[in-house]
Amino acid sequence: MRIGYSFWGFLGNGITDTPDGGRSHRRPLIDALLDRGHEIVFLQANRDLLEAGDDLGDAYTFHSGRPAIDALFLEWRWSIEGRNTTPCGSEGHTCDLHRQAELITHYTVRRKTPTVTWDKDRKLRAESVWRRVPQVTVCEAALEPTTGAHRLLFPVDDRLLAEADPVALAKQPRDLVLGYLGNQYDRDDHFDRFFAPAAARFHHLVGGKWTRTSRWPHVRFLGRLPFEAVHGVYGRTLATVLMLPERYAAVGQMTQRIFEAVLAGCLPLTPADIAHADHLVPEELIVRSGDEVIERLNHLQRIAGTQQHANLIAACLDRLDLFRLSRQVDALEAALDTAIDPVVALEHGAA
C-alpha cells in the first residue's frame, strides 16, 4: 500500500543539537517496509536536507501537500510550549504539531483514511479520542501497552544481530567502566539511585542533554554528542545503566539505548523496577540499588575479556530478539490491517 509517513526527525545522522532517538531505528523500519513492497511518502519537512545538509537522493520521497495515500502512519507529536505551540514563522518555532493536525484533519477525519499512531513517547492520554476512532489504531513501544493498543517496539536490524560476535566484543579494549548516552528527560530518579553512586567510584562519562546537574558535581557530563559517535563510545565502555522515566518503566517500555549498548558489547545493567526487566537482560544484570551497581561493575571488571564476559554479551544479544526488525514490521503490518478493517483483523488474529 501507499503509506503517508509523518515523523519529526532524521533518517541519517542529522544534527547534534536535537533530541531524536528515532535515528537508531527509523530508517531500517522504513527500508524494511519498502522491501516488502510498500510505497512510502514522507509528510513532514525533510530535515536531513534542510538542517543537516544531507541529500538522501531519490531513495525517499517527501511531500509537503496532501498526496493520495492508502494509510497514514504517525510518529505521534505532542505540544511543547515555546516550540511547536507558537505561531508559524516565529523564532524557534517548529511546525511538526501544526502539520500533524493538518494531516489528521484531512486524512483521518475527513477522508476516513486508515491511520496508525505510534505513541513512542507515551504522550497520548488513555482517554484520548484517537483511541476510540474506528479507523485509528494506536501502537506503543511497551511490553505492556495500554488496553486496546498494539505493541510496536523500537526495532533492531536483523542483520546487526546476525553479525554481532560476543567473543570479539568481549575482547575489545574498554577504557571506560561506566557510561550513558541519552538525555535527562525525567530520568533523575534512576540516575540518583543507580548511576550517580557508581560514578563516584569508577571512570565514567555521560553524554546527552543534562541541564540540571548541580546535585552531581562528581559526574562527568560531556553534553550532546554527534549521533555517529554513539557506537564508538559504547564500544569503549564496559557497562551502562538503562535509565527510564517512570511512565516508561511501569509498562516495560525500553528505549533504543538497550541495543545501541549491546551491539557495541556494552553490558546494560537494568533497574529491577522496570517492568519485565527479566525479558530485557539476564538476571545477572538486574540491579536493585546503587550498591548492587557497584558490586556488578567490580565483578565485570574481573571477568572482562573472558568467556564468561562473552557469554553475558551473548545472553543480552539473545534478549534483543524481542526487538528484531522483522518482528516489528510484522506488528506494524498487523496494525495497518486493523486500521483498514478492524473486524477482519480480529478474525485473523491481527489484534
mmCIF file of C-alpha atoms in Angstrom:
data_model
loop_
_atom_site.group_PDB
_atom_site.id
_atom_site.type_symbol
_atom_site.label_atom_id
_atom_site.label_comp_id
_atom_site.label_asym_id
_atom_site.label_seq_id
_atom_site.Cartn_x
_atom_site.Cartn_y
_atom_site.Cartn_z
ATOM 1 C CA MET A 1 0.000 0.000 0.000
ATOM 2 C CA ARG A 2 0.995 3.654 -0.266
ATOM 3 C CA ILE A 3 1.739 4.878 3.251
ATOM 4 C CA GLY A 4 1.944 8.518 4.222
ATOM 5 C CA TYR A 5 4.559 8.624 6.986
ATOM 6 C CA SER A 6 4.782 11.577 9.407
ATOM 7 C CA PHE A 7 7.879 11.896 11.604
ATOM 8 C CA TRP A 8 9.813 14.825 13.050
ATOM 9 C CA GLY A 9 13.443 13.814 12.930
ATOM 10 C CA PHE A 10 16.098 12.408 10.673
ATOM 11 C CA LEU A 11 16.831 9.370 8.542
ATOM 12 C CA GLY A 12 20.591 9.994 8.579
ATOM 13 C CA ASN A 13 22.896 11.258 11.321
ATOM 14 C CA GLY A 14 21.118 14.606 11.435
ATOM 15 C CA ILE A 15 22.459 17.367 13.644
ATOM 16 C CA THR A 16 23.960 17.108 17.126
ATOM 17 C CA ASP A 17 21.776 19.630 18.937
ATOM 18 C CA THR A 18 18.451 17.811 18.717
ATOM 19 C CA PRO A 19 16.614 15.042 20.574
ATOM 20 C CA ASP A 20 15.805 12.310 18.055
ATOM 21 C CA GLY A 21 16.272 8.766 19.318
ATOM 22 C CA GLY A 22 14.457 7.563 16.211
ATOM 23 C CA ARG A 23 17.656 7.847 14.198
ATOM 24 C CA SER A 24 18.738 4.487 15.605
ATOM 25 C CA HIS A 25 15.774 2.582 14.199
ATOM 26 C CA ARG A 26 13.600 4.696 11.871
ATOM 27 C CA ARG A 27 15.477 4.132 8.625
ATOM 28 C CA PRO A 28 15.745 0.318 8.992
ATOM 29 C CA LEU A 29 11.984 0.160 9.644
ATOM 30 C CA ILE A 30 11.232 2.255 6.565
ATOM 31 C CA ASP A 31 13.647 0.314 4.363
ATOM 32 C CA ALA A 32 12.035 -2.953 5.515
ATOM 33 C CA LEU A 33 8.594 -1.637 4.583
ATOM 34 C CA LEU A 34 9.932 -0.661 1.154
ATOM 35 C CA ASP A 35 11.455 -4.137 0.771
ATOM 36 C CA ARG A 36 8.026 -5.645 1.439
ATOM 37 C CA GLY A 37 6.584 -3.736 -1.485
ATOM 38 C CA HIS A 38 5.004 -0.754 0.246
ATOM 39 C CA GLU A 39 5.439 2.766 -1.084
ATOM 40 C CA ILE A 40 6.359 5.446 1.454
ATOM 41 C CA VAL A 41 5.840 9.194 1.125
ATOM 42 C CA PHE A 42 7.089 11.384 3.975
ATOM 43 C CA LEU A 43 4.709 14.139 5.005
ATOM 44 C CA GLN A 44 6.829 16.310 7.307
ATOM 45 C CA ALA A 45 9.765 18.545 6.371
ATOM 46 C CA ASN A 46 12.947 16.951 5.003
ATOM 47 C CA ARG A 47 15.104 17.879 7.999
ATOM 48 C CA ASP A 48 18.001 15.779 6.696
ATOM 49 C CA LEU A 49 18.340 18.184 3.783
ATOM 50 C CA LEU A 50 17.138 21.435 5.377
ATOM 51 C CA GLU A 51 19.027 21.209 8.663
ATOM 52 C CA ALA A 52 21.816 18.669 8.179
ATOM 53 C CA GLY A 53 22.551 19.331 4.510
ATOM 54 C CA ASP A 54 22.270 15.595 3.866
ATOM 55 C CA ASP A 55 20.839 14.865 0.419
ATOM 56 C CA LEU A 56 19.322 11.378 0.512
ATOM 57 C CA GLY A 57 18.845 11.421 -3.249
ATOM 58 C CA ASP A 58 15.952 9.633 -4.929
ATOM 59 C CA ALA A 59 15.681 6.817 -2.378
ATOM 60 C CA TYR A 60 12.960 8.599 -0.388
ATOM 61 C CA THR A 61 10.021 10.833 -1.306
ATOM 62 C CA PHE A 62 8.933 13.901 0.689
ATOM 63 C CA HIS A 63 5.667 15.756 0.080
ATOM 64 C CA SER A 64 4.517 18.988 1.692
ATOM 65 C CA GLY A 65 0.942 18.748 0.431
ATOM 66 C CA ARG A 66 -1.815 16.155 0.648
ATOM 67 C CA PRO A 67 -0.892 13.306 -1.697
ATOM 68 C CA ALA A 68 -3.132 10.302 -2.343
ATOM 69 C CA ILE A 69 -2.321 7.584 0.209
ATOM 70 C CA ASP A 70 -3.862 4.314 1.356
ATOM 71 C CA ALA A 71 -2.900 4.694 5.024
ATOM 72 C CA LEU A 72 -1.456 7.327 7.354
ATOM 73 C CA PHE A 73 1.311 6.440 9.824
ATOM 74 C CA LEU A 74 2.126 8.968 12.542
ATOM 75 C CA GLU A 75 5.041 9.065 14.928
ATOM 76 C CA TRP A 76 2.906 10.951 17.440
ATOM 77 C CA ARG A 77 3.789 14.571 18.181
ATOM 78 C CA TRP A 78 2.598 16.495 21.250
ATOM 79 C CA SER A 79 2.511 20.082 22.483
ATOM 80 C CA ILE A 80 5.877 21.530 23.539
ATOM 81 C CA GLU A 81 5.476 25.036 24.949
ATOM 82 C CA GLY A 82 7.605 27.643 23.245
ATOM 83 C CA ARG A 83 8.416 25.356 20.342
ATOM 84 C CA ASN A 84 5.531 23.877 18.352
ATOM 85 C CA THR A 85 2.704 25.817 20.055
ATOM 86 C CA THR A 86 3.972 29.215 18.865
ATOM 87 C CA PRO A 87 2.794 30.975 15.674
ATOM 88 C CA CYS A 88 4.269 29.740 12.420
ATOM 89 C CA GLY A 89 7.334 31.724 11.449
ATOM 90 C CA SER A 90 8.114 32.904 14.975
ATOM 91 C CA GLU A 91 11.611 32.433 16.396
ATOM 92 C CA GLY A 92 12.288 28.855 17.496
ATOM 93 C CA HIS A 93 9.009 27.550 16.049
ATOM 94 C CA THR A 94 8.800 24.022 14.692
ATOM 95 C CA CYS A 95 5.773 23.110 12.608
ATOM 96 C CA ASP A 96 5.541 19.410 13.428
ATOM 97 C CA LEU A 97 2.388 19.719 15.557
ATOM 98 C CA HIS A 98 0.592 22.012 13.107
ATOM 99 C CA ARG A 99 1.415 19.685 10.230
ATOM 100 C CA GLN A 100 0.246 16.647 12.204
ATOM 101 C CA ALA A 101 -3.073 18.379 12.930
ATOM 102 C CA GLU A 102 -3.441 19.186 9.231
ATOM 103 C CA LEU A 103 -2.772 15.561 8.268
ATOM 104 C CA ILE A 104 -5.221 14.161 10.815
ATOM 105 C CA THR A 105 -7.936 16.603 9.803
ATOM 106 C CA HIS A 106 -7.533 15.920 6.084
ATOM 107 C CA TYR A 107 -6.923 12.167 6.096
ATOM 108 C CA THR A 108 -8.234 10.662 9.333
ATOM 109 C CA VAL A 109 -11.275 12.872 9.950
ATOM 110 C CA ARG A 110 -12.454 13.925 6.525
ATOM 111 C CA ARG A 111 -11.356 11.047 4.313
ATOM 112 C CA LYS A 112 -11.560 8.302 6.974
ATOM 113 C CA THR A 113 -8.090 7.145 5.912
ATOM 114 C CA PRO A 114 -6.841 4.159 7.956
ATOM 115 C CA THR A 115 -4.424 5.678 10.473
ATOM 116 C CA VAL A 116 -1.781 4.126 12.702
ATOM 117 C CA THR A 117 -0.449 6.266 15.544
ATOM 118 C CA TRP A 118 2.855 5.200 17.133
ATOM 119 C CA ASP A 119 2.918 6.818 20.573
ATOM 120 C CA LYS A 120 6.666 6.443 21.082
ATOM 121 C CA ASP A 121 6.860 8.906 23.977
ATOM 122 C CA ARG A 122 3.702 7.857 25.851
ATOM 123 C CA LYS A 123 2.104 11.251 25.340
ATOM 124 C CA LEU A 124 -1.290 10.068 24.038
ATOM 125 C CA ARG A 125 -3.610 10.031 27.041
ATOM 126 C CA ALA A 126 -5.574 6.893 27.853
ATOM 127 C CA GLU A 127 -8.812 8.861 27.427
ATOM 128 C CA SER A 128 -7.765 10.381 24.085
ATOM 129 C CA VAL A 129 -10.477 10.413 21.439
ATOM 130 C CA TRP A 130 -7.956 8.976 18.960
ATOM 131 C CA ARG A 131 -8.047 5.679 20.841
ATOM 132 C CA ARG A 132 -11.775 5.379 20.076
ATOM 133 C CA VAL A 133 -11.928 6.334 16.382
ATOM 134 C CA PRO A 134 -12.637 3.146 14.343
ATOM 135 C CA GLN A 135 -10.104 3.863 11.576
ATOM 136 C CA VAL A 136 -7.291 4.660 14.058
ATOM 137 C CA THR A 137 -5.004 2.034 15.570
ATOM 138 C CA VAL A 138 -2.630 3.064 18.352
ATOM 139 C CA CYS A 139 0.780 1.408 18.755
ATOM 140 C CA GLU A 140 3.060 1.689 21.778
ATOM 141 C CA ALA A 141 6.673 0.625 22.277
ATOM 142 C CA ALA A 142 5.851 -1.075 25.584
ATOM 143 C CA LEU A 143 5.824 -4.675 26.737
ATOM 144 C CA GLU A 144 2.532 -3.794 28.492
ATOM 145 C CA PRO A 145 0.742 -1.448 26.062
ATOM 146 C CA THR A 146 -2.401 0.411 27.068
ATOM 147 C CA THR A 147 -5.571 -1.665 26.701
ATOM 148 C CA GLY A 148 -6.579 -1.671 23.049
ATOM 149 C CA ALA A 149 -3.163 -0.597 21.767
ATOM 150 C CA HIS A 150 -0.792 -2.737 19.703
ATOM 151 C CA ARG A 151 2.797 -3.467 20.682
ATOM 152 C CA LEU A 152 5.337 -1.967 18.274
ATOM 153 C CA LEU A 153 8.811 -1.973 19.812
ATOM 154 C CA PHE A 154 11.785 0.041 18.624
ATOM 155 C CA PRO A 155 13.335 -2.269 16.016
ATOM 156 C CA VAL A 156 16.890 -3.501 15.700
ATOM 157 C CA ASP A 157 18.062 -4.671 12.283
ATOM 158 C CA ASP A 158 18.184 -8.471 11.912
ATOM 159 C CA ARG A 159 21.490 -8.101 10.065
ATOM 160 C CA LEU A 160 23.148 -6.360 13.016
ATOM 161 C CA LEU A 161 22.032 -9.145 15.337
ATOM 162 C CA ALA A 162 23.397 -11.781 12.979
ATOM 163 C CA GLU A 163 26.760 -10.026 12.637
ATOM 164 C CA ALA A 164 27.380 -9.395 16.349
ATOM 165 C CA ASP A 165 30.243 -11.561 17.682
ATOM 166 C CA PRO A 166 30.145 -11.880 21.507
ATOM 167 C CA VAL A 167 33.711 -13.193 21.759
ATOM 168 C CA ALA A 168 35.165 -10.360 19.682
ATOM 169 C CA LEU A 169 33.117 -7.801 21.625
ATOM 170 C CA ALA A 170 34.328 -9.209 24.950
ATOM 171 C CA LYS A 171 37.957 -8.962 23.870
ATOM 172 C CA GLN A 172 37.596 -5.357 22.727
ATOM 173 C CA PRO A 173 39.649 -2.915 24.878
ATOM 174 C CA ARG A 174 37.401 -0.822 27.143
ATOM 175 C CA ASP A 175 38.912 2.120 28.995
ATOM 176 C CA LEU A 176 35.606 3.298 30.475
ATOM 177 C CA VAL A 177 33.900 1.257 33.189
ATOM 178 C CA LEU A 178 30.555 3.063 33.087
ATOM 179 C CA GLY A 179 28.814 5.270 30.543
ATOM 180 C CA TYR A 180 25.449 6.597 29.481
ATOM 181 C CA LEU A 181 24.386 8.288 26.254
ATOM 182 C CA GLY A 182 20.977 9.893 26.338
ATOM 183 C CA ASN A 183 19.090 12.923 27.578
ATOM 184 C CA GLN A 184 17.989 13.757 31.111
ATOM 185 C CA TYR A 185 14.246 13.876 30.443
ATOM 186 C CA ASP A 186 12.597 12.553 33.653
ATOM 187 C CA ARG A 187 15.479 10.201 34.486
ATOM 188 C CA ASP A 188 16.679 11.879 37.677
ATOM 189 C CA ASP A 189 15.310 9.166 39.981
ATOM 190 C CA HIS A 190 17.137 6.319 38.244
ATOM 191 C CA PHE A 191 20.246 8.466 37.888
ATOM 192 C CA ASP A 192 20.280 9.274 41.614
ATOM 193 C CA ARG A 193 19.697 5.699 42.709
ATOM 194 C CA PHE A 194 21.770 3.697 40.255
ATOM 195 C CA PHE A 195 24.223 5.747 38.209
ATOM 196 C CA ALA A 196 25.492 8.549 40.450
ATOM 197 C CA PRO A 197 26.770 6.312 43.310
ATOM 198 C CA ALA A 198 28.762 4.191 40.858
ATOM 199 C CA ALA A 199 30.080 7.270 39.037
ATOM 200 C CA ALA A 200 31.808 8.269 42.282
ATOM 201 C CA ARG A 201 33.815 5.042 42.181
ATOM 202 C CA PHE A 202 34.554 4.323 38.506
ATOM 203 C CA HIS A 203 35.906 6.010 35.377
ATOM 204 C CA HIS A 204 32.783 7.128 33.536
ATOM 205 C CA LEU A 205 31.081 9.654 31.269
ATOM 206 C CA VAL A 206 27.581 10.868 30.453
ATOM 207 C CA GLY A 207 26.696 12.204 27.014
ATOM 208 C CA GLY A 208 23.446 13.976 26.191
ATOM 209 C CA LYS A 209 21.379 16.982 27.210
ATOM 210 C CA TRP A 210 21.543 17.209 31.013
ATOM 211 C CA THR A 211 20.636 20.725 32.143
ATOM 212 C CA ARG A 212 20.126 20.215 35.888
ATOM 213 C CA THR A 213 23.335 18.635 37.175
ATOM 214 C CA SER A 214 24.413 20.639 40.230
ATOM 215 C CA ARG A 215 23.449 17.814 42.606
ATOM 216 C CA TRP A 216 26.030 15.522 40.954
ATOM 217 C CA PRO A 217 29.290 17.542 40.920
ATOM 218 C CA HIS A 218 31.347 14.355 40.688
ATOM 219 C CA VAL A 219 29.755 13.199 37.417
ATOM 220 C CA ARG A 220 31.482 13.904 34.104
ATOM 221 C CA PHE A 221 28.867 15.360 31.755
ATOM 222 C CA LEU A 222 30.016 15.910 28.167
ATOM 223 C CA GLY A 223 26.868 17.455 26.690
ATOM 224 C CA ARG A 224 25.350 16.261 23.458
ATOM 225 C CA LEU A 225 27.473 14.099 21.194
ATOM 226 C CA PRO A 226 27.043 13.516 17.443
ATOM 227 C CA PHE A 227 24.752 10.557 16.751
ATOM 228 C CA GLU A 228 27.502 8.779 14.825
ATOM 229 C CA ALA A 229 29.700 8.827 17.958
ATOM 230 C CA VAL A 230 27.311 6.648 19.981
ATOM 231 C CA HIS A 231 28.604 3.261 18.825
ATOM 232 C CA GLY A 232 32.214 4.284 19.370
ATOM 233 C CA VAL A 233 31.621 5.450 22.936
ATOM 234 C CA TYR A 234 29.723 2.324 23.901
ATOM 235 C CA GLY A 235 32.434 0.306 22.166
ATOM 236 C CA ARG A 236 34.967 1.511 24.741
ATOM 237 C CA THR A 237 32.598 1.201 27.732
ATOM 238 C CA LEU A 238 32.229 -1.895 29.901
ATOM 239 C CA ALA A 239 28.683 -1.240 31.135
ATOM 240 C CA THR A 240 25.809 1.219 31.184
ATOM 241 C CA VAL A 241 22.652 1.626 33.270
ATOM 242 C CA LEU A 242 19.326 1.588 31.434
ATOM 243 C CA MET A 243 17.552 4.564 32.994
ATOM 244 C CA LEU A 244 13.919 5.304 32.180
ATOM 245 C CA PRO A 245 11.210 7.820 33.093
ATOM 246 C CA GLU A 246 8.678 6.258 35.466
ATOM 247 C CA ARG A 247 5.973 6.260 32.766
ATOM 248 C CA TYR A 248 8.227 4.024 30.646
ATOM 249 C CA ALA A 249 9.472 1.795 33.463
ATOM 250 C CA ALA A 250 5.955 0.990 34.679
ATOM 251 C CA VAL A 251 4.986 -0.619 31.370
ATOM 252 C CA GLY A 252 8.320 -2.071 30.285
ATOM 253 C CA GLN A 253 8.977 0.461 27.524
ATOM 254 C CA MET A 254 12.666 0.145 26.759
ATOM 255 C CA THR A 255 14.289 2.713 24.504
ATOM 256 C CA GLN A 256 16.815 2.154 21.741
ATOM 257 C CA ARG A 257 19.588 2.558 24.357
ATOM 258 C CA ILE A 258 19.498 -1.176 25.020
ATOM 259 C CA PHE A 259 20.516 -2.243 21.535
ATOM 260 C CA GLU A 260 22.831 0.724 20.986
ATOM 261 C CA ALA A 261 24.779 -0.555 24.002
ATOM 262 C CA VAL A 262 24.559 -4.311 23.492
ATOM 263 C CA LEU A 263 25.547 -4.226 19.811
ATOM 264 C CA ALA A 264 28.739 -2.460 20.906
ATOM 265 C CA GLY A 265 29.357 -5.023 23.660
ATOM 266 C CA CYS A 266 28.460 -2.632 26.483
ATOM 267 C CA LEU A 267 26.554 -4.572 29.161
ATOM 268 C CA PRO A 268 23.230 -2.981 30.218
ATOM 269 C CA LEU A 269 22.668 -3.013 33.981
ATOM 270 C CA THR A 270 18.901 -2.765 34.383
ATOM 271 C CA PRO A 271 16.957 -1.446 37.395
ATOM 272 C CA ALA A 272 14.606 -4.053 38.828
ATOM 273 C CA ASP A 273 11.701 -1.590 38.919
ATOM 274 C CA ILE A 274 11.468 -1.686 35.111
ATOM 275 C CA ALA A 275 8.529 -3.964 34.326
ATOM 276 C CA HIS A 276 9.629 -7.254 32.753
ATOM 277 C CA ALA A 277 13.315 -6.475 33.266
ATOM 278 C CA ASP A 278 13.996 -10.214 33.009
ATOM 279 C CA HIS A 279 12.714 -10.129 29.413
ATOM 280 C CA LEU A 280 15.308 -7.478 28.592
ATOM 281 C CA VAL A 281 18.521 -8.732 30.229
ATOM 282 C CA PRO A 282 19.786 -11.836 32.064
ATOM 283 C CA GLU A 283 19.256 -11.942 35.836
ATOM 284 C CA GLU A 284 22.944 -11.192 36.489
ATOM 285 C CA LEU A 285 22.468 -7.686 35.074
ATOM 286 C CA ILE A 286 19.324 -6.727 37.030
ATOM 287 C CA VAL A 287 20.166 -4.305 39.862
ATOM 288 C CA ARG A 288 18.159 -3.108 42.863
ATOM 289 C CA SER A 289 20.376 -0.386 44.308
ATOM 290 C CA GLY A 290 23.424 1.741 43.676
ATOM 291 C CA ASP A 291 25.433 -0.656 45.851
ATOM 292 C CA GLU A 292 24.456 -3.513 43.525
ATOM 293 C CA VAL A 293 25.593 -1.479 40.504
ATOM 294 C CA ILE A 294 28.984 -1.025 42.171
ATOM 295 C CA GLU A 295 29.196 -4.731 43.030
ATOM 296 C CA ARG A 296 28.301 -5.769 39.453
ATOM 297 C CA LEU A 297 30.809 -3.348 37.964
ATOM 298 C CA ASN A 298 33.557 -4.753 40.166
ATOM 299 C CA HIS A 299 32.603 -8.241 39.002
ATOM 300 C CA LEU A 300 32.504 -7.213 35.338
ATOM 301 C CA GLN A 301 35.974 -5.709 35.644
ATOM 302 C CA ARG A 302 37.263 -9.037 36.978
ATOM 303 C CA ILE A 303 35.785 -11.084 34.119
ATOM 304 C CA ALA A 304 36.412 -8.590 31.292
ATOM 305 C CA GLY A 305 37.708 -10.304 28.165
ATOM 306 C CA THR A 306 36.920 -13.825 29.398
ATOM 307 C CA GLN A 307 34.494 -16.405 28.069
ATOM 308 C CA GLN A 308 32.191 -15.545 30.988
ATOM 309 C CA HIS A 309 32.097 -11.965 29.713
ATOM 310 C CA ALA A 310 31.356 -13.170 26.173
ATOM 311 C CA ASN A 311 28.553 -15.394 27.496
ATOM 312 C CA LEU A 312 26.903 -12.387 29.171
ATOM 313 C CA ILE A 313 27.076 -10.392 25.940
ATOM 314 C CA ALA A 314 25.610 -13.368 24.066
ATOM 315 C CA ALA A 315 22.738 -13.601 26.561
ATOM 316 C CA CYS A 316 21.998 -9.905 26.040
ATOM 317 C CA LEU A 317 22.050 -10.352 22.269
ATOM 318 C CA ASP A 318 19.573 -13.217 22.626
ATOM 319 C CA ARG A 319 17.200 -10.903 24.519
ATOM 320 C CA LEU A 320 17.322 -8.432 21.629
ATOM 321 C CA ASP A 321 15.360 -10.937 19.550
ATOM 322 C CA LEU A 322 12.316 -9.296 21.141
ATOM 323 C CA PHE A 323 13.133 -6.116 19.192
ATOM 324 C CA ARG A 324 14.047 -7.841 15.930
ATOM 325 C CA LEU A 325 13.162 -5.696 12.901
ATOM 326 C CA SER A 326 11.321 -8.455 11.044
ATOM 327 C CA ARG A 327 9.067 -8.949 14.092
ATOM 328 C CA GLN A 328 8.281 -5.248 14.296
ATOM 329 C CA VAL A 329 7.437 -4.969 10.584
ATOM 330 C CA ASP A 330 5.011 -7.871 11.070
ATOM 331 C CA ALA A 331 3.496 -5.989 14.020
ATOM 332 C CA LEU A 332 3.163 -2.778 12.017
ATOM 333 C CA GLU A 333 1.512 -4.554 9.084
ATOM 334 C CA ALA A 334 -0.931 -6.149 11.539
ATOM 335 C CA ALA A 335 -1.716 -2.696 12.964
ATOM 336 C CA LEU A 336 -2.315 -1.373 9.439
ATOM 337 C CA ASP A 337 -4.663 -4.299 8.774
ATOM 338 C CA THR A 338 -6.597 -3.431 11.926
ATOM 339 C CA ALA A 339 -6.885 0.225 10.950
ATOM 340 C CA ILE A 340 -8.150 -0.782 7.498
ATOM 341 C CA ASP A 341 -10.698 -3.345 8.710
ATOM 342 C CA PRO A 342 -10.862 -3.994 12.475
ATOM 343 C CA VAL A 343 -13.388 -6.839 12.118
ATOM 344 C CA VAL A 344 -11.359 -8.804 9.568
ATOM 345 C CA ALA A 345 -8.161 -8.190 11.519
ATOM 346 C CA LEU A 346 -9.736 -9.616 14.683
ATOM 347 C CA GLU A 347 -10.947 -12.663 12.788
ATOM 348 C CA HIS A 348 -7.383 -13.309 11.603
ATOM 349 C CA GLY A 349 -5.813 -12.624 14.997
ATOM 350 C CA ALA A 350 -4.017 -9.439 13.932
ATOM 351 C CA ALA A 351 -5.077 -7.516 17.043
#
